[in-house]
Coordinates of C-alpha atoms (C1' of nucleotides) in Angstrom, one line a residue:
Chain A
X1 CA -0.1 0.1 -0.2
X2 CA 1.7 3.0 -1.3
X3 CA -1.1 5.7 -0.4
X4 CA -2.7 5.7 3.0
X5 CA -6.0 7.7 3.8
X6 CA -7.2 8.3 7.4
X7 CA -7.1 5.2 9.7
X8 CA -8.5 4.7 12.9
X9 CA -7.0 3.5 16.2
X10 CA -6.6 0.1 14.7
X11 CA -4.8 1.2 11.6
X12 CA -7.6 0.2 9.4
X13 CA -8.2 2.5 6.1
X14 CA -11.8 4.4 6.2
X15 CA -13.9 6.3 4.1
X16 CA -12.2 9.7 3.9
X17 CA -15.6 11.5 2.9
X18 CA -17.2 10.1 6.3
X19 CA -14.3 10.6 8.4
X20 CA -14.3 14.3 7.2
X21 CA -17.6 14.7 8.0
X22 CA -17.1 13.7 11.8
X23 CA -14.4 16.0 12.1
X24 CA -16.3 19.0 10.7
X25 CA -19.2 18.3 13.1
X26 CA -16.8 17.9 15.7
X27 CA -15.2 21.3 15.0
X28 CA -18.7 23.0 14.8
X29 CA -20.2 21.6 17.8
X30 CA -17.1 21.8 19.8
X31 CA -16.7 25.6 19.0
X32 CA -20.4 26.5 19.6
X33 CA -21.2 24.3 22.6
X34 CA -17.7 23.5 23.7
X35 CA -16.1 20.2 24.4
X36 CA -18.1 18.9 27.6
X37 CA -20.9 20.5 26.2
X38 CA -21.1 18.2 23.3
X39 CA -22.3 14.9 23.7
X40 CA -21.5 11.6 21.6
X41 CA -25.0 11.3 20.0
X42 CA -25.1 15.2 19.3
X43 CA -22.0 14.6 17.4
X44 CA -23.5 11.5 15.7
X45 CA -26.6 13.4 14.7
X46 CA -24.6 16.3 13.2
X47 CA -22.5 13.6 11.2
X48 CA -25.6 11.8 10.1
X49 CA -24.4 8.8 12.0
X50 CA -25.4 6.5 14.8
X51 CA -23.6 7.1 18.0
X52 CA -21.9 3.5 17.6
X53 CA -20.8 4.0 14.0
X54 CA -18.9 7.1 15.1
X55 CA -16.5 5.0 17.1
X56 CA -15.7 3.3 13.5
X57 CA -14.0 6.9 12.6
X58 CA -12.7 7.8 16.0
X59 CA -10.8 6.6 19.3
X60 CA -12.1 8.2 22.2
X61 CA -14.0 11.9 22.2
X62 CA -10.9 13.3 23.6
X63 CA -8.7 11.8 21.0
X64 CA -10.8 13.4 18.4
X65 CA -10.5 16.9 20.1
X66 CA -6.5 15.9 19.9
X67 CA -6.5 15.1 16.6
X68 CA -8.2 18.2 15.7
X69 CA -5.9 20.5 17.8
X70 CA -2.8 18.9 16.4
X71 CA -3.8 19.0 13.0
X72 CA -4.6 22.6 13.1
X73 CA -1.4 23.7 15.2
X74 CA 0.6 21.5 12.7
X75 CA -0.7 23.3 9.6
X76 CA 0.0 26.8 11.5
X77 CA 3.4 26.3 12.6
X78 CA 4.5 25.0 9.2
X79 CA 2.7 27.8 7.5
X80 CA 4.3 30.4 10.2
X81 CA 7.8 29.0 9.4
X82 CA 7.3 29.4 5.8
X83 CA 6.3 33.2 5.9
X84 CA 9.1 34.1 8.0
X85 CA 12.0 31.9 6.3
X86 CA 13.0 34.0 3.5
X87 CA 12.3 37.4 4.9
X88 CA 15.5 39.2 6.6
X89 CA 13.4 42.3 7.9
X90 CA 12.0 41.7 11.0
X91 CA 8.9 44.0 10.5
X92 CA 8.3 41.8 7.6
X93 CA 8.1 38.9 9.6
X94 CA 5.8 40.4 12.1
X95 CA 3.7 41.6 9.1
X96 CA 3.5 38.2 7.8
X97 CA 2.9 36.4 11.0
X98 CA 0.3 39.0 11.9
X99 CA -1.4 38.5 8.5
X100 CA -1.3 34.7 8.7
X101 CA -2.7 34.6 12.0
X102 CA -5.6 36.8 10.8
X103 CA -6.4 35.1 7.7
X104 CA -6.4 31.7 9.5
X105 CA -8.4 32.7 12.3
X106 CA -11.1 34.2 10.3
X107 CA -11.3 31.7 7.8
X108 CA -11.1 28.8 10.0
X109 CA -12.8 30.5 13.1
X110 CA -14.4 27.4 14.3
X111 CA -11.3 25.5 14.2
X112 CA -9.1 27.8 15.8
X113 CA -11.7 28.6 18.6
X114 CA -11.5 25.1 19.5
X115 CA -7.5 25.2 19.9
X116 CA -7.3 28.1 21.7
X117 CA -10.4 27.7 24.1
X118 CA -10.5 23.9 24.6
X119 CA -6.9 23.1 25.8
X120 CA -8.1 23.1 29.3
X121 CA -10.3 20.0 28.4
X122 CA -7.5 18.0 27.6
X123 CA -6.3 15.4 29.9
X124 CA -2.8 15.7 31.6
X125 CA -1.7 13.1 29.1
X126 CA -2.2 14.9 26.1
X127 CA -2.1 18.7 27.1
X128 CA 1.6 18.9 27.2
X129 CA 2.2 18.0 23.7
X130 CA -0.5 20.4 22.1
X131 CA 1.0 23.0 24.7
X132 CA 4.5 22.2 23.1
X133 CA 3.1 22.8 19.6
X134 CA 1.5 26.3 20.6
X135 CA 4.7 27.1 22.2
X136 CA 6.5 26.5 19.1
X137 CA 4.2 29.0 17.3
X138 CA 4.7 31.6 19.8
X139 CA 8.4 31.4 19.9
X140 CA 8.5 32.1 16.1
X141 CA 6.6 35.3 17.0
X142 CA 9.0 36.0 19.9
X143 CA 12.0 35.9 17.6
X144 CA 10.6 38.2 14.9
X145 CA 9.6 40.5 17.9
X146 CA 13.3 40.4 19.7
X147 CA 14.9 40.6 16.3
X148 CA 13.0 44.0 15.4
X149 CA 14.0 45.2 19.2
X150 CA 17.7 44.4 18.7
X151 CA 17.8 46.3 15.3
X152 CA 16.0 49.2 16.9
X153 CA 12.9 49.0 14.7
X154 CA 10.7 48.0 17.6
X155 CA 10.2 49.5 20.9
X156 CA 7.8 47.7 23.0
X157 CA 8.3 48.4 26.6
X158 CA 8.6 44.6 27.1
X159 CA 9.2 42.2 24.5
X160 CA 7.5 39.3 26.3
X161 CA 4.3 41.2 27.2
X162 CA 3.9 42.3 23.6
X163 CA 3.8 39.0 22.2
X164 CA 1.3 37.9 24.8
X165 CA -0.7 41.1 23.7
X166 CA -0.2 40.7 20.1
X167 CA -1.3 37.1 20.1
X168 CA -4.5 37.7 22.2
X169 CA -5.5 40.8 20.0
X170 CA -5.1 38.7 16.7
X171 CA -6.9 35.6 17.9
X172 CA -10.0 37.7 19.0
X173 CA -10.9 37.6 15.3
X174 CA -12.0 34.2 15.7
X175 CA -14.4 35.3 18.1
X176 CA -16.1 37.9 16.1
X177 CA -15.3 37.9 12.5
X178 CA -18.0 37.5 10.1
X179 CA -17.8 37.4 6.2
X180 CA -20.9 39.6 5.9
X181 CA -19.2 42.4 8.3
X182 CA -18.3 45.8 6.9
X183 CA -14.8 44.9 5.8
X184 CA -13.2 42.5 3.7
X185 CA -10.9 40.3 5.0
X186 CA -7.9 41.7 3.3
X187 CA -9.0 45.3 5.0
X188 CA -9.1 43.6 8.5
X189 CA -5.8 41.9 7.9
X190 CA -4.1 45.6 6.8
X191 CA -5.8 47.2 9.7
X192 CA -4.6 44.4 12.4
X193 CA -1.0 44.8 10.6
X194 CA -1.1 48.3 11.3
X195 CA -2.3 48.1 14.9
X196 CA 0.3 45.5 15.6
X197 CA 3.2 47.7 14.6
X198 CA 1.7 50.8 16.2
X199 CA 1.4 48.4 19.6
X200 CA 5.0 47.6 19.2
X201 CA 6.0 51.0 18.8
X202 CA 7.6 50.7 15.4
X203 CA 9.6 53.5 14.5
X204 CA 9.8 55.4 11.5
X205 CA 7.4 55.0 8.4
X206 CA 6.5 51.5 7.7
X207 CA 6.2 50.5 3.8
X208 CA 2.9 49.5 2.7
X209 CA 2.8 45.6 3.2
X210 CA 2.1 43.3 0.5
X211 CA -0.1 40.7 2.2
X212 CA -1.0 38.6 -1.0
X213 CA 1.9 35.9 -0.6
X214 CA 0.6 35.1 2.6
X215 CA -3.1 35.1 1.8
X216 CA -2.4 32.5 -1.0
X217 CA -0.4 30.6 1.2
X218 CA -3.3 30.3 3.4
X219 CA -5.6 29.6 0.3
X220 CA -3.6 26.6 -0.6
X221 CA -2.5 25.1 2.8
X222 CA -6.3 25.5 3.9
X223 CA -8.3 24.6 0.9
X224 CA -10.3 21.6 2.4
Chain B
X1 CA -36.2 44.2 57.0
X2 CA -34.1 46.9 56.5
X3 CA -30.8 45.0 55.6
X4 CA -30.8 41.9 53.3
X5 CA -28.2 39.3 53.0
X6 CA -28.0 37.1 49.9
X7 CA -31.2 35.2 49.2
X8 CA -31.9 32.2 47.2
X9 CA -34.8 31.6 44.9
X10 CA -37.1 31.7 47.6
X11 CA -36.3 34.9 48.8
X12 CA -35.0 33.5 52.2
X13 CA -31.9 34.6 53.8
X14 CA -28.9 32.8 54.2
X15 CA -25.5 32.3 55.7
X16 CA -23.4 34.7 53.9
X17 CA -20.4 33.0 54.7
X18 CA -21.2 29.8 53.2
X19 CA -23.1 31.5 50.4
X20 CA -19.8 33.5 49.3
X21 CA -17.9 30.0 49.8
X22 CA -20.1 28.5 47.4
X23 CA -19.6 31.2 44.8
X24 CA -15.9 31.1 45.3
X25 CA -15.7 27.6 44.6
X26 CA -17.9 28.0 41.7
X27 CA -15.7 30.7 40.0
X28 CA -12.6 28.5 40.6
X29 CA -14.3 25.5 39.2
X30 CA -16.0 27.3 36.5
X31 CA -12.8 29.2 35.2
X32 CA -10.6 26.0 35.3
X33 CA -12.6 23.1 34.1
X34 CA -15.5 25.2 32.4
X35 CA -19.2 25.3 33.4
X36 CA -20.2 21.8 31.5
X37 CA -16.9 20.1 32.9
X38 CA -17.9 21.3 36.5
X39 CA -20.4 18.9 38.0
X40 CA -22.8 19.7 40.9
X41 CA -20.6 17.4 43.1
X42 CA -17.4 18.8 42.5
X43 CA -19.0 22.2 43.4
X44 CA -20.2 20.8 46.6
X45 CA -16.8 19.2 47.4
X46 CA -15.1 22.2 46.9
X47 CA -17.5 24.2 49.0
X48 CA -17.5 21.6 51.8
X49 CA -21.2 20.8 51.4
X50 CA -23.0 17.9 50.4
X51 CA -24.7 18.3 46.9
X52 CA -28.4 18.5 48.7
X53 CA -27.2 21.5 51.1
X54 CA -25.8 23.3 47.9
X55 CA -29.1 23.7 46.7
X56 CA -29.9 25.7 49.9
X57 CA -27.8 28.3 48.3
X58 CA -28.4 28.5 44.7
X59 CA -31.1 28.0 42.1
X60 CA -30.3 25.7 39.1
X61 CA -26.4 25.4 38.4
X62 CA -27.2 27.9 35.4
X63 CA -28.6 30.5 37.8
X64 CA -25.5 30.3 39.9
X65 CA -23.3 31.1 36.9
X66 CA -25.8 34.1 35.6
X67 CA -25.4 35.5 39.1
X68 CA -21.9 35.5 39.0
X69 CA -21.7 36.7 35.4
X70 CA -24.1 39.6 36.4
X71 CA -22.5 40.6 39.7
X72 CA -19.1 40.9 37.8
X73 CA -20.2 42.7 34.9
X74 CA -22.4 45.1 37.0
X75 CA -19.2 46.2 39.0
X76 CA -17.2 46.4 35.8
X77 CA -19.8 48.8 34.4
X78 CA -20.0 50.9 37.1
X79 CA -16.3 51.2 37.6
X80 CA -16.1 52.2 33.8
X81 CA -18.4 55.0 34.3
X82 CA -16.6 56.1 37.4
X83 CA -13.1 56.1 35.9
X84 CA -14.4 58.0 32.7
X85 CA -17.0 60.5 34.3
X86 CA -15.1 63.5 35.3
X87 CA -12.2 63.1 32.7
X88 CA -12.5 65.5 29.7
X89 CA -9.6 64.1 27.9
X90 CA -10.3 61.3 25.8
X91 CA -6.9 59.9 26.0
X92 CA -7.0 59.8 29.7
X93 CA -10.6 57.9 29.5
X94 CA -8.8 55.5 27.3
X95 CA -5.9 55.2 29.6
X96 CA -8.1 54.7 32.7
X97 CA -10.3 51.9 30.8
X98 CA -7.3 50.0 29.8
X99 CA -6.0 50.3 33.3
X100 CA -9.2 49.3 35.0
X101 CA -9.6 46.3 32.7
X102 CA -6.0 45.2 33.3
X103 CA -6.4 45.5 37.2
X104 CA -9.4 43.6 37.4
X105 CA -8.8 40.9 34.9
X106 CA -5.4 39.9 36.8
X107 CA -6.6 40.4 40.3
X108 CA -10.0 38.9 39.5
X109 CA -8.7 36.5 36.9
X110 CA -10.8 33.4 37.4
X111 CA -13.9 35.5 37.8
X112 CA -13.3 37.2 34.4
X113 CA -12.4 34.2 32.6
X114 CA -15.7 32.5 33.5
X115 CA -17.5 35.9 32.5
X116 CA -15.5 36.1 29.1
X117 CA -15.6 32.4 28.0
X118 CA -19.0 31.0 29.5
X119 CA -21.3 33.1 27.7
X120 CA -21.7 30.4 25.2
X121 CA -23.0 28.0 28.0
X122 CA -26.1 30.6 29.0
X123 CA -29.4 29.5 27.7
X124 CA -31.4 31.6 25.4
X125 CA -33.3 33.0 28.1
X126 CA -30.3 34.3 30.1
X127 CA -27.8 35.0 27.4
X128 CA -29.5 38.3 26.1
X129 CA -29.3 40.1 29.5
X130 CA -25.7 39.2 29.9
X131 CA -24.9 40.2 26.4
X132 CA -26.7 43.6 27.1
X133 CA -24.5 44.4 30.0
X134 CA -21.1 43.4 28.1
X135 CA -22.2 45.8 25.3
X136 CA -22.9 48.5 27.6
X137 CA -19.3 48.1 28.9
X138 CA -17.9 48.1 25.5
X139 CA -20.2 51.4 24.6
X140 CA -18.1 53.1 27.1
X141 CA -15.0 52.2 25.6
X142 CA -16.1 53.1 22.0
X143 CA -17.3 56.2 23.3
X144 CA -14.1 57.2 24.5
X145 CA -12.3 56.1 21.2
X146 CA -14.4 57.9 19.2
X147 CA -13.9 61.0 21.1
X148 CA -10.3 60.8 20.8
X149 CA -10.6 60.5 17.0
X150 CA -13.0 63.4 16.5
X151 CA -10.4 65.3 18.3
X152 CA -7.8 64.0 16.2
X153 CA -5.8 62.7 19.3
X154 CA -6.2 59.1 18.2
X155 CA -5.9 57.5 14.6
X156 CA -6.9 54.0 14.2
X157 CA -7.5 53.0 10.9
X158 CA -11.2 51.7 11.7
X159 CA -12.7 52.5 15.2
X160 CA -15.0 49.8 15.7
X161 CA -12.2 47.2 14.8
X162 CA -9.7 49.2 17.2
X163 CA -12.2 48.8 20.2
X164 CA -12.5 45.1 19.5
X165 CA -8.6 44.6 19.2
X166 CA -8.1 46.7 22.3
X167 CA -10.4 44.6 24.4
X168 CA -9.3 41.4 23.3
X169 CA -5.8 42.4 24.0
X170 CA -6.8 43.8 27.4
X171 CA -8.6 40.6 28.2
X172 CA -5.9 38.5 27.5
X173 CA -4.3 39.5 30.8
X174 CA -6.6 36.9 32.8
X175 CA -5.3 34.1 30.7
X176 CA -1.6 34.1 31.8
X177 CA -1.1 36.9 34.5
X178 CA 0.7 35.3 37.7
X179 CA 1.5 37.2 40.8
X180 CA 4.7 35.7 40.5
X181 CA 5.5 36.8 37.2
X182 CA 8.6 39.0 36.5
X183 CA 6.3 42.2 36.4
X184 CA 4.3 44.1 39.0
X185 CA 0.7 44.7 38.1
X186 CA 1.5 48.2 38.1
X187 CA 4.0 47.6 35.7
X188 CA 2.0 45.6 33.4
X189 CA -1.0 48.2 33.6
X190 CA 1.5 50.8 32.6
X191 CA 3.1 48.9 29.6
X192 CA -0.8 48.1 28.8
X193 CA -1.7 51.5 28.4
X194 CA 1.6 52.2 26.4
X195 CA 0.6 49.3 23.9
X196 CA -3.0 50.5 23.7
X197 CA -2.1 54.3 22.7
X198 CA 0.2 52.8 20.2
X199 CA -2.3 50.4 18.8
X200 CA -5.0 53.4 18.7
X201 CA -2.1 55.4 16.5
X202 CA -2.2 58.2 19.5
X203 CA -0.4 61.3 17.9
X204 CA 2.3 63.3 19.6
X205 CA 3.6 62.7 23.1
X206 CA 1.7 61.2 25.6
X207 CA 1.8 62.7 29.4
X208 CA 2.9 59.8 31.8
X209 CA -0.3 58.5 33.3
X210 CA -1.4 58.4 36.9
X211 CA -2.7 55.0 37.2
X212 CA -3.0 55.5 41.2
X213 CA -6.7 56.5 41.4
X214 CA -7.9 53.5 39.0
X215 CA -5.9 51.0 41.3
X216 CA -7.5 52.5 44.3
X217 CA -11.1 52.0 42.9
X218 CA -10.5 48.6 41.9
X219 CA -9.0 47.9 45.5
X220 CA -12.0 49.2 47.1
X221 CA -14.8 47.7 44.9
X222 CA -13.1 44.3 44.7
X223 CA -12.2 43.9 48.1
X224 CA -14.0 40.7 48.7
Chain C
dC1 C1' -18.7 -19.0 -12.5
dT2 C1' -19.4 -20.3 -8.0
dG3 C1' -19.4 -20.4 -2.9
dA4 C1' -17.0 -19.8 1.3
dG5 C1' -14.6 -16.4 3.5
dT6 C1' -12.7 -11.7 4.7
dC7 C1' -13.2 -7.1 5.3
dT8 C1' -15.5 -2.3 5.8
dA9 C1' -19.4 0.1 7.2
dT10 C1' -23.5 0.4 9.8
dC11 C1' -26.9 0.1 13.4
dG12 C1' -30.3 -1.0 17.8
dA13 C1' -29.5 -2.3 22.3
dT14 C1' -27.2 -1.8 26.1
dC15 C1' -23.5 -1.1 29.7
dG16 C1' -22.1 1.2 34.2
dA17 C1' -21.4 5.6 35.6
dT18 C1' -22.5 10.1 36.2
dC19 C1' -25.4 13.8 35.4
dG20 C1' -28.9 17.8 37.8
dA21 C1' -32.0 18.0 40.7
dT22 C1' -35.4 16.8 44.6
dC23 C1' -37.2 14.3 48.7
dG24 C1' -38.2 13.6 53.6
dA25 C1' -35.8 13.5 57.8
dG26 C1' -33.3 15.3 61.3
dA27 C1' -30.4 18.6 64.3
dG28 C1' -30.2 22.6 66.6
dG29 C1' -31.1 27.3 67.8
dA30 C1' -35.1 31.1 68.7
Chain D
dT1 C1' -43.2 25.3 67.6
dC2 C1' -41.3 27.3 63.9
dC3 C1' -37.2 28.5 60.9
dT4 C1' -32.4 27.6 59.2
dC5 C1' -29.3 24.5 57.9
dT6 C1' -27.4 20.0 56.9
dC7 C1' -27.5 15.3 54.4
dG8 C1' -28.4 10.2 52.9
dA9 C1' -31.1 8.4 49.8
dT10 C1' -32.7 8.7 45.3
dC11 C1' -35.2 10.2 41.1
dG12 C1' -35.2 10.0 35.8
dA13 C1' -32.2 11.4 32.3
dT14 C1' -28.0 11.4 29.9
dC15 C1' -23.2 10.5 29.7
dG16 C1' -18.9 8.0 26.9
dA17 C1' -18.4 3.6 25.3
dT18 C1' -19.1 -1.2 23.7
dC19 C1' -21.7 -5.3 22.3
dG20 C1' -23.3 -8.5 18.8
dA21 C1' -25.5 -8.9 14.6
dT22 C1' -26.2 -7.7 9.7
dA23 C1' -25.9 -6.0 5.1
dG24 C1' -22.7 -5.5 1.3
dA25 C1' -18.6 -5.5 -1.4
dC26 C1' -14.6 -7.6 -2.4
dT27 C1' -11.2 -11.9 -2.8
dC28 C1' -9.7 -16.1 -4.3
dA29 C1' -9.5 -21.3 -4.4
dG30 C1' -11.9 -24.7 -6.6

DNA sequence: CTGAGTCTATCGATCGATCGATCGAGAGGA
DNA sequence: TCCTCTCGATCGATCGATCGATAGACTCAG
């Protein structure tokens, strides 16, 4: 077997379409009602299956949550590396990270709400590995901020606090964004970049950023 | 009866000390495990009571959540009015609001995490009234921001987006603040004010803010 | 081509545990 | 005798998870 689809706990191949329906139903319900507020039967109904069949496509309910989080964070960390890899200018790196964060948290707002808000539902067994992924992502931000400070381009009164404030600000998008709102997502991303650089005390005039490459990367990697 | 203590659903007076222990236990558990992740028996154990006795001090579990949220938001709205009432300078109003938010979200981080994160657990019957309180608080922020923009002192590219970003940034404090961290709360408040004004595009030199009155107001009103 | 065997996908029924909530009873002070 | 406070016992409902069974598609030896 040279190409493997999704597998359950036994390593058996499964219908990808149904497996994806289960994942999507879980993301929607976990995001709107919370992990503990979502029952197995709610999940089954939303996926159009019986609760027994559900277990053909997943391990435990918590393993389903973990796999959703891991997939989401993996994609995010990879993308964060990509949008900062070949950008020597630290302000350009911050700009790309903000744009990436805004685009993903708006377009995948249900998924990101689960990742950001349900970590506390994880058991001590699974939590550290998810936290580690999140830390890896945040380290990418910190590195860009630190570099900008060292070169005198950014002047926050505290680098660490600035990172935390910045991330919370950008993650908020997932809690209120609506595609029918008064601003397009591109406009929102631009405004967030502007606010972020103001927050970081960027010195001097900042060139108008080109967010198109980031947007295209998001469109390519989150096209499910 | 000229002075009434806490009352349960029947309007009967109760021991204030025990009632407060129940509330505190609920705040701690709701904040760390979430509303749906907290069982009635967990609550009873944390409060040092049987699950039956618990119902002597509360209505339903959801009514307990609602009363926690309402009390917290009432206090916050009142304080927001107080710290902006006699301040003609819009930048001073924003400064005070940021400081108030930071102080309360750090010192009462469990309570504010419940208020900010468990609104989705409310039934359609209770949700609108809590949302209305939150909107009232946010309107206070928006008014200060708008005023600052109208006078040319603030230049965010969008007033509404700036309000949302600002509030999310400040609320984040409740998710990571620790009294044993490298910064005192006063230092954090100062840094947040600075970041907030940068985010809002404050023009010209901003005078060093005096946060002591806000801190004292918080100490006075949240002294339980 | 056929028939037995294998594997995937599905479900109704049901497990023991826990859920939120209530009951009646009792203890103790006013 | 009331009233406040407390609890063990228990209610029906729902929880997450598993069971055995079944239908259908595919595999492969005869």
